[in-house]
PDB file of C-alpha atoms and ligand atoms in Angstrom:
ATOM      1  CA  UNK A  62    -124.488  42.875  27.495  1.00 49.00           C
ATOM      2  CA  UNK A  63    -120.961  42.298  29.161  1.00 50.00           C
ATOM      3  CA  UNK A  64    -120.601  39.239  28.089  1.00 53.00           C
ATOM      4  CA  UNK A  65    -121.183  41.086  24.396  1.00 51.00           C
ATOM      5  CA  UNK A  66    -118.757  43.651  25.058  1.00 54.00           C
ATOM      6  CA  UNK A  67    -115.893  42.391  22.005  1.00 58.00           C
ATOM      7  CA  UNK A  68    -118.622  41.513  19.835  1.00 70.00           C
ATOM      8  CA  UNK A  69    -120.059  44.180  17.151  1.00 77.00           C
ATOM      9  CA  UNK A  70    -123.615  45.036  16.571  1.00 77.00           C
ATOM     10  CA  UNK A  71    -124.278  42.888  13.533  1.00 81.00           C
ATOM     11  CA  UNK A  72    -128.482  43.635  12.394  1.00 81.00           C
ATOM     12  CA  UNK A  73    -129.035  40.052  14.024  1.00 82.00           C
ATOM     13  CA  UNK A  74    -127.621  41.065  17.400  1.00 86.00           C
ATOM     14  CA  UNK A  75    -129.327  43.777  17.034  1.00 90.00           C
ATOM     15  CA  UNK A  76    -132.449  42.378  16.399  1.00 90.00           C
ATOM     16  CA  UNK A  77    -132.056  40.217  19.320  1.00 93.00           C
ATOM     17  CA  UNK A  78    -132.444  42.800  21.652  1.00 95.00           C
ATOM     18  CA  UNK A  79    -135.926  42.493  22.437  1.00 96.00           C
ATOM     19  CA  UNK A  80    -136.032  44.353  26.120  1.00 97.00           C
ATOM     20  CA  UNK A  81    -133.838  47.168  24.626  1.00 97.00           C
ATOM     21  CA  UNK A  82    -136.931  48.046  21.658  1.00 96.00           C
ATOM     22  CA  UNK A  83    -139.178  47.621  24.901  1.00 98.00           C
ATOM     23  CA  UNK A  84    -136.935  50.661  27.127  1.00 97.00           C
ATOM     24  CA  UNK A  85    -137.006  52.807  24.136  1.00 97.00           C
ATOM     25  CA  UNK A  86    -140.864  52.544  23.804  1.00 98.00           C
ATOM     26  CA  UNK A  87    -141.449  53.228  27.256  1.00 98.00           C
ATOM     27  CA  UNK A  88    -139.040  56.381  27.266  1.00 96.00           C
ATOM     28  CA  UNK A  89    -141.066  57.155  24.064  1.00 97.00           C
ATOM     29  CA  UNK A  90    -144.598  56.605  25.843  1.00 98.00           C
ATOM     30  CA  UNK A  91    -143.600  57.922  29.627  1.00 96.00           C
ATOM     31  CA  UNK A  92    -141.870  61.131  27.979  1.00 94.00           C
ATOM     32  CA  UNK A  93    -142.524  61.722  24.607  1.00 96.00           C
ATOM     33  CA  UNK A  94    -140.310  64.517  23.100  1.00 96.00           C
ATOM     34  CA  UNK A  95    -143.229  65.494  21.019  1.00 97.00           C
ATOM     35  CA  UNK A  96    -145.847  66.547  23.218  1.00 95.00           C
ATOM     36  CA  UNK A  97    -149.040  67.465  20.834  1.00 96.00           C
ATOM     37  CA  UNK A  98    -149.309  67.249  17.092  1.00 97.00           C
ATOM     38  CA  UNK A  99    -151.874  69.349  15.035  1.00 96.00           C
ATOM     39  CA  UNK A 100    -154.365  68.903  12.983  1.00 96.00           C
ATOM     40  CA  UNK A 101    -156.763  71.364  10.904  1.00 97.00           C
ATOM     41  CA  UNK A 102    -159.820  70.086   9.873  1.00 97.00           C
ATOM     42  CA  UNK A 103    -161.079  69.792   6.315  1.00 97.00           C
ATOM     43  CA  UNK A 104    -164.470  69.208   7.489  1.00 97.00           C
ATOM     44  CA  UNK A 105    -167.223  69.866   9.816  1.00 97.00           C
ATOM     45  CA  UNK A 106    -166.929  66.917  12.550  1.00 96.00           C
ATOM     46  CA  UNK A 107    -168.607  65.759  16.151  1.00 95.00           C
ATOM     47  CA  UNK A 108    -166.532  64.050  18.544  1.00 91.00           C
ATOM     48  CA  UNK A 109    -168.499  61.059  18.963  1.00 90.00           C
ATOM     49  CA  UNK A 110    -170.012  60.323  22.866  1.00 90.00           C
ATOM     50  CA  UNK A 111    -170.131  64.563  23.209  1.00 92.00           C
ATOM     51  CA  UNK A 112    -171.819  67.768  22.298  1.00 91.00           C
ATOM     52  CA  UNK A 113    -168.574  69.057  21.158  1.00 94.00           C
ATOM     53  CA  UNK A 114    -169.241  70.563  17.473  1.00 97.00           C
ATOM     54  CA  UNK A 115    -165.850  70.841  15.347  1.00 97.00           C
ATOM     55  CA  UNK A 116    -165.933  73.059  12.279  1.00 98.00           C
ATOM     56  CA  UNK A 117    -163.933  73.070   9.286  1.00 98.00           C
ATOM     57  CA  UNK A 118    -160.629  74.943   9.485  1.00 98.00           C
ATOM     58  CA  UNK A 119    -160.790  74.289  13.291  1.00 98.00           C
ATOM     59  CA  UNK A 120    -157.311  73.642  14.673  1.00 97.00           C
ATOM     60  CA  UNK A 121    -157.224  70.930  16.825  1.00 95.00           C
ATOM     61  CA  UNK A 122    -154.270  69.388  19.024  1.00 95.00           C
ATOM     62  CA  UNK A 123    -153.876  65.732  19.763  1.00 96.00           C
ATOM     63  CA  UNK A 124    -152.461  65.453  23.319  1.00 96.00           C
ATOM     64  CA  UNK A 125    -149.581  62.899  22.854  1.00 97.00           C
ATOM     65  CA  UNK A 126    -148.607  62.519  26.095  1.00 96.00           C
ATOM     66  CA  UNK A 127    -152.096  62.747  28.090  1.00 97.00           C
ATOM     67  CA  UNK A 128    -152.722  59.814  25.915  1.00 98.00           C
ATOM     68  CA  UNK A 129    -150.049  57.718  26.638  1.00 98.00           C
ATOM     69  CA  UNK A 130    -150.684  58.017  30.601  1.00 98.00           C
ATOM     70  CA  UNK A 131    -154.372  57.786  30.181  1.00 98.00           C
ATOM     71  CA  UNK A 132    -155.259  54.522  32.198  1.00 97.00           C
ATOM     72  CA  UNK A 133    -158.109  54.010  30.263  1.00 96.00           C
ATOM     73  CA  UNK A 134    -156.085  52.413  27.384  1.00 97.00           C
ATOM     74  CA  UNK A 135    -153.576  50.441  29.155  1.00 98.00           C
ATOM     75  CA  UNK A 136    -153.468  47.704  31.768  1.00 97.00           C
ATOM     76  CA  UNK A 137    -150.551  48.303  33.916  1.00 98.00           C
ATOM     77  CA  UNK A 138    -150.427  51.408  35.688  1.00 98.00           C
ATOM     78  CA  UNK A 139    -149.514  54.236  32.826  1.00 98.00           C
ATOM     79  CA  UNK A 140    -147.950  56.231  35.992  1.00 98.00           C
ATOM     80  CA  UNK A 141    -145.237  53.383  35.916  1.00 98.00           C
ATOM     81  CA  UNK A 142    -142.147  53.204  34.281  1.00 97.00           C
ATOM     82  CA  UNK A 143    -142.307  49.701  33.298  1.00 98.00           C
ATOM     83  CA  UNK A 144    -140.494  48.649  29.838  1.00 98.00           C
ATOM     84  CA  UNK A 145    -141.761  45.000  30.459  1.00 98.00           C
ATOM     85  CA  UNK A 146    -145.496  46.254  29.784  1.00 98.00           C
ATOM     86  CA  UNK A 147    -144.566  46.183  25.880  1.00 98.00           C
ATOM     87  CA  UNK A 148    -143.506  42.051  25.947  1.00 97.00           C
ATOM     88  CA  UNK A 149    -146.978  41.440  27.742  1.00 94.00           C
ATOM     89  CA  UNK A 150    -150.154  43.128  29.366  1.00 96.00           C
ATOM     90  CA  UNK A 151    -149.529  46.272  26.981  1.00 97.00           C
ATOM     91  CA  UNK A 152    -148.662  44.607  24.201  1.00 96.00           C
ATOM     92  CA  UNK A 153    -151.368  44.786  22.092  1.00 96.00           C
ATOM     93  CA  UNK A 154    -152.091  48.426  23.331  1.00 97.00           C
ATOM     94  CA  UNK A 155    -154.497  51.008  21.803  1.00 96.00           C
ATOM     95  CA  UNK A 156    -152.373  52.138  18.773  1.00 96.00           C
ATOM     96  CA  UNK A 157    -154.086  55.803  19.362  1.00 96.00           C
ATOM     97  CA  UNK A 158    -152.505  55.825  23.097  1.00 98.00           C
ATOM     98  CA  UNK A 159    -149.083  55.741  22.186  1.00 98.00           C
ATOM     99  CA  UNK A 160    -148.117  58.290  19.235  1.00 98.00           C
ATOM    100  CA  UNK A 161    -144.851  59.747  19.823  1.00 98.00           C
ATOM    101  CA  UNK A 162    -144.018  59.750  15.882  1.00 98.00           C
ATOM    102  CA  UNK A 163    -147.842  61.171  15.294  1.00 98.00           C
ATOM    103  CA  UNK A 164    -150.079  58.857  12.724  1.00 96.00           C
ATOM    104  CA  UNK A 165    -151.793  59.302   9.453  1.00 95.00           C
ATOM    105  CA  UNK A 166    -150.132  60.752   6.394  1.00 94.00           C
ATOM    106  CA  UNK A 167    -148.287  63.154   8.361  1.00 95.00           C
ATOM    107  CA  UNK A 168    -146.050  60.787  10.588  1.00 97.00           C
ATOM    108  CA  UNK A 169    -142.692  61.301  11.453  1.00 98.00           C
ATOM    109  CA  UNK A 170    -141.069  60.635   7.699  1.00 98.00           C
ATOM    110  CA  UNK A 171    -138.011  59.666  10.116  1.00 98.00           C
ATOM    111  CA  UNK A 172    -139.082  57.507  12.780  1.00 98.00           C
ATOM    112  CA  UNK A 173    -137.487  54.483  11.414  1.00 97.00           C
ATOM    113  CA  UNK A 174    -134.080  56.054  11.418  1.00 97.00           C
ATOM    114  CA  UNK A 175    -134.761  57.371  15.011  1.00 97.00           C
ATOM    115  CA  UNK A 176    -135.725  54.270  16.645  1.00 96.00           C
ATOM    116  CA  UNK A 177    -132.674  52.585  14.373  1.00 95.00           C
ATOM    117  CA  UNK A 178    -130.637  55.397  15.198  1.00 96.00           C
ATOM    118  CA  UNK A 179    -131.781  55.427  19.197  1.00 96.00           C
ATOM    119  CA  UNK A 180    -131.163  51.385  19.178  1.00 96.00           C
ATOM    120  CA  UNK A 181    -127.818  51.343  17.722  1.00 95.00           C
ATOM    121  CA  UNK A 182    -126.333  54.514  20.084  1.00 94.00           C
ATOM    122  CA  UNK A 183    -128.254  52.607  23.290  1.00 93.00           C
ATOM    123  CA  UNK A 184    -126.754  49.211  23.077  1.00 93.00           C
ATOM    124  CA  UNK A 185    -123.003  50.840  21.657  1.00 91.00           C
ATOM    125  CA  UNK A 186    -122.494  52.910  24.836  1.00 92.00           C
ATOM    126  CA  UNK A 187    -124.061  49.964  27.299  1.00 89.00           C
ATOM    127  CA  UNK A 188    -121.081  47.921  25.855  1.00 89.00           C
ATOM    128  CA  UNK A 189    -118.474  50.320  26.894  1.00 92.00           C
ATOM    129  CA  UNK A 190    -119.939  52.324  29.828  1.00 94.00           C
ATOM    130  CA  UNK A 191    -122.115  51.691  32.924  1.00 94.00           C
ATOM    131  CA  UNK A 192    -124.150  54.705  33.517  1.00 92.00           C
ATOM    132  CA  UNK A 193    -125.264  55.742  37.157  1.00 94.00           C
ATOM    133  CA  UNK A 194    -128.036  57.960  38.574  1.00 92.00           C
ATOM    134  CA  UNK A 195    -126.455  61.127  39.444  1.00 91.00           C
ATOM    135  CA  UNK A 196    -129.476  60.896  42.723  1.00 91.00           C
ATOM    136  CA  UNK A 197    -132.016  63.148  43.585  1.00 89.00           C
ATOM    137  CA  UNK A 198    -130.681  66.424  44.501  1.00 88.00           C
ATOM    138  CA  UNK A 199    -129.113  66.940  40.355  1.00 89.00           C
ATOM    139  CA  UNK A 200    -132.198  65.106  39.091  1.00 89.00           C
ATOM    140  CA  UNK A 201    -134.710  67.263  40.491  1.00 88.00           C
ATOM    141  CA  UNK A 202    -137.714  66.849  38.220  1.00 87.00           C
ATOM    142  CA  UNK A 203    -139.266  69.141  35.649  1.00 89.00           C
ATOM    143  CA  UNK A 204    -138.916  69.548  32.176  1.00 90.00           C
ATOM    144  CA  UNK A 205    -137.864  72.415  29.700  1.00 93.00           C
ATOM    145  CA  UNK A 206    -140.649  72.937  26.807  1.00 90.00           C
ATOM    146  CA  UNK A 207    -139.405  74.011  23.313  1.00 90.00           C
ATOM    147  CA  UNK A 208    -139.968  72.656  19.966  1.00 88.00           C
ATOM    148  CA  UNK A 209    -139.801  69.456  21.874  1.00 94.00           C
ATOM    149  CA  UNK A 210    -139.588  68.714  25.877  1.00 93.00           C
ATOM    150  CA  UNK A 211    -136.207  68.148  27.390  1.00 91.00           C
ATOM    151  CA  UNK A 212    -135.202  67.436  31.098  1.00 90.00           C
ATOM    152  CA  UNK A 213    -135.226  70.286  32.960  1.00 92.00           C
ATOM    153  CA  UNK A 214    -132.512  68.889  35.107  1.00 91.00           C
ATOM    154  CA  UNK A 215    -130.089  65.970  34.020  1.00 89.00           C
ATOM    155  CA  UNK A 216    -127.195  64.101  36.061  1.00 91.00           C
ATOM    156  CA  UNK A 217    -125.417  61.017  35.067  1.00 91.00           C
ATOM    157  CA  UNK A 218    -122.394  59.800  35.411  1.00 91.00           C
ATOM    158  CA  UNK A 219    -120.785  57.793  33.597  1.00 91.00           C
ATOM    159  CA  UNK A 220    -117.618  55.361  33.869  1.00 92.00           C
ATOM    160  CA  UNK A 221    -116.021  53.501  31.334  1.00 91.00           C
ATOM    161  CA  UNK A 222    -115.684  50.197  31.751  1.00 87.00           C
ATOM    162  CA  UNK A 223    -111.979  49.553  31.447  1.00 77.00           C
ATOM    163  CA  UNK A 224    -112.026  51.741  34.658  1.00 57.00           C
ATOM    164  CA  UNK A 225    -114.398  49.932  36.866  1.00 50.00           C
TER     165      UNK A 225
HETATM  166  C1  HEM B 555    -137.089  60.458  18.535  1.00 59.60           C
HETATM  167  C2  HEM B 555    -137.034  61.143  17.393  1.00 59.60           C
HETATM  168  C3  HEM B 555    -138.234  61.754  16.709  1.00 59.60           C
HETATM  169  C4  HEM B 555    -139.489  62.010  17.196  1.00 59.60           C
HETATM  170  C5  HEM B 555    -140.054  61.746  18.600  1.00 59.60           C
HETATM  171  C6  HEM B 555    -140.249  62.598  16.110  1.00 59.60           C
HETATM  172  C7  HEM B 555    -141.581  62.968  16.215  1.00 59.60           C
HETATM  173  C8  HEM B 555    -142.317  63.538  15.182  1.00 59.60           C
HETATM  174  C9  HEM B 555    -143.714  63.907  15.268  1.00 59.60           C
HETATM  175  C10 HEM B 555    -144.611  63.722  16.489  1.00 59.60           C
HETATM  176  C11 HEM B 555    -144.081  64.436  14.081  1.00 59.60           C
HETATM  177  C12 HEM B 555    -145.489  64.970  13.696  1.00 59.60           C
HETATM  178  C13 HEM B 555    -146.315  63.784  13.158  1.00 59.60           C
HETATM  179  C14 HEM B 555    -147.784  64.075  12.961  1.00 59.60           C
HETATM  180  O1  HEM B 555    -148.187  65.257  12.843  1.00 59.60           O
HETATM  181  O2  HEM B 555    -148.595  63.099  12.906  1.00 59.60           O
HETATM  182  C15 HEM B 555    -142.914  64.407  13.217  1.00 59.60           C
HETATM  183  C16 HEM B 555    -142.885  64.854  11.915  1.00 59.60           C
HETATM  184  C17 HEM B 555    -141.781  64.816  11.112  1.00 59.60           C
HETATM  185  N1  HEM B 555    -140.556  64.263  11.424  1.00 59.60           N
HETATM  186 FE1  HEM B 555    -140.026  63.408  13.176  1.00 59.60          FE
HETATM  187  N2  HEM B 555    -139.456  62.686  15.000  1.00 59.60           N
HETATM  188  C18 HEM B 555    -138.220  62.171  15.310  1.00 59.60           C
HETATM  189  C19 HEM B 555    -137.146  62.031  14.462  1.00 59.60           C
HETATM  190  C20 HEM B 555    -137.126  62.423  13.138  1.00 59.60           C
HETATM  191  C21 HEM B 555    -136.009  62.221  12.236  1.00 59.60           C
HETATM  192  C22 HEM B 555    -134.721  61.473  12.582  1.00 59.60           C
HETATM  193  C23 HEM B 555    -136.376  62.782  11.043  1.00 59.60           C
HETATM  194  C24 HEM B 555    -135.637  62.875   9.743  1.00 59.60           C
HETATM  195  C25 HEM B 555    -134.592  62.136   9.429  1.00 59.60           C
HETATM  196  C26 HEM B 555    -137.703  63.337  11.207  1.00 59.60           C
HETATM  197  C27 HEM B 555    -138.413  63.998  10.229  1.00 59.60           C
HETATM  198  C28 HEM B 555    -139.716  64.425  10.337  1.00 59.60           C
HETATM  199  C29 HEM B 555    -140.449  65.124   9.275  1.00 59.60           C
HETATM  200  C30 HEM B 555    -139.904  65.529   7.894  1.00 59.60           C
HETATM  201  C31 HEM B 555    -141.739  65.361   9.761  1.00 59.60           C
HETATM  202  C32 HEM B 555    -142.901  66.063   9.033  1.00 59.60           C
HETATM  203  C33 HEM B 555    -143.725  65.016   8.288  1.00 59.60           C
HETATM  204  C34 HEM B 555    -144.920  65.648   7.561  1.00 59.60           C
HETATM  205  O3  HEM B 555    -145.440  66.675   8.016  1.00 59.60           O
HETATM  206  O4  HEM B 555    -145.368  65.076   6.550  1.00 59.60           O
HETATM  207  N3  HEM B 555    -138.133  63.085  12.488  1.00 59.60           N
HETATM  208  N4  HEM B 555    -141.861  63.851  13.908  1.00 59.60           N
END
């Protein structure tokens, strides 16, 4: 990215950045800010390989982020932050593990504007700032749940690069 730092973020540049789509999956699988999405159901339904019996009008939630740790449906180690598992091993992933927009006709009507949105602000601040851990003691773990799940704790500094 240095190198980059003069030059703007034309859509081709953009496009180029292959390991930066990768990060902002993996933030998206490891901690999605959507936990659970909901579904009622308009029918009576099994869940297939169970005795569980679903009725209609049943509310049912669809655990988000169990299933994007669940090491049934990916190859390396779901505990693992590890972006390079999307150019690979994970590539071709269950597309029911990993739903931090949701799926069906009630997706997120805005997820192309997020991840556009998430791209853009990501690679616009790594040209002008370096980011550093703030260490353990300010990142202590744990996460605040509201509509959506947010750090708990969250420490960064950050320098600008003229001053380093
Ligand atoms: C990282 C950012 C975002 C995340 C993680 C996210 C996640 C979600 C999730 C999980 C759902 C429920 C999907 C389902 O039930 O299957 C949803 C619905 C929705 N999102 Fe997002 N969203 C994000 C950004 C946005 C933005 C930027 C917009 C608008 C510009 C937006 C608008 C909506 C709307 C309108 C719905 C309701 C869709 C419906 O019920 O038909 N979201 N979002």
């Amino acid at each position: 990215m240095k190198e980059n730092f003069h030059h703007d973020l034309i859509l081709d540049r953009l496009d180029s950045l292959i390991y930066l789509d990768c990060a902002i999956k993996e933030i998206l699988r490891f901690s999605p800010p959507v936990e659970a999405v909901a579904r009622t159901l308009t029918m009576d339904d099994r869940l297939p390989n169970s005795d569980i019996q679903l009725y209609k009008d049943d509310q049912i939630f669809i655990p988000v982020c169990i299933l994007s740790r669940d090491p049934r449906y990916w190859s390396i180690d779901p505990e693992l932050f590890y972006p390079e598992r999307f150019l690979d091993e994970d590539k071709n992933h269950n597309p029911y593990a990993f739903l931090p927009f949701g799926s069906g006709h009630r997706q997120c009507i805005g997820q192309d504007l997020a991840r556009f949105e998430l791209k853009v602000i990501v690679a616009k601040l790594m040209q002008h700032v370096t980011f550093i851990d703030g260490g353990p003691e300010v990142n202590a773990g744990g996460q605040v749940q509201g509509l959506t799940v947010m750090p708990k704790y969250i420490g960064i500094k950050i320098k600008f690069d003229s001053e380093i």
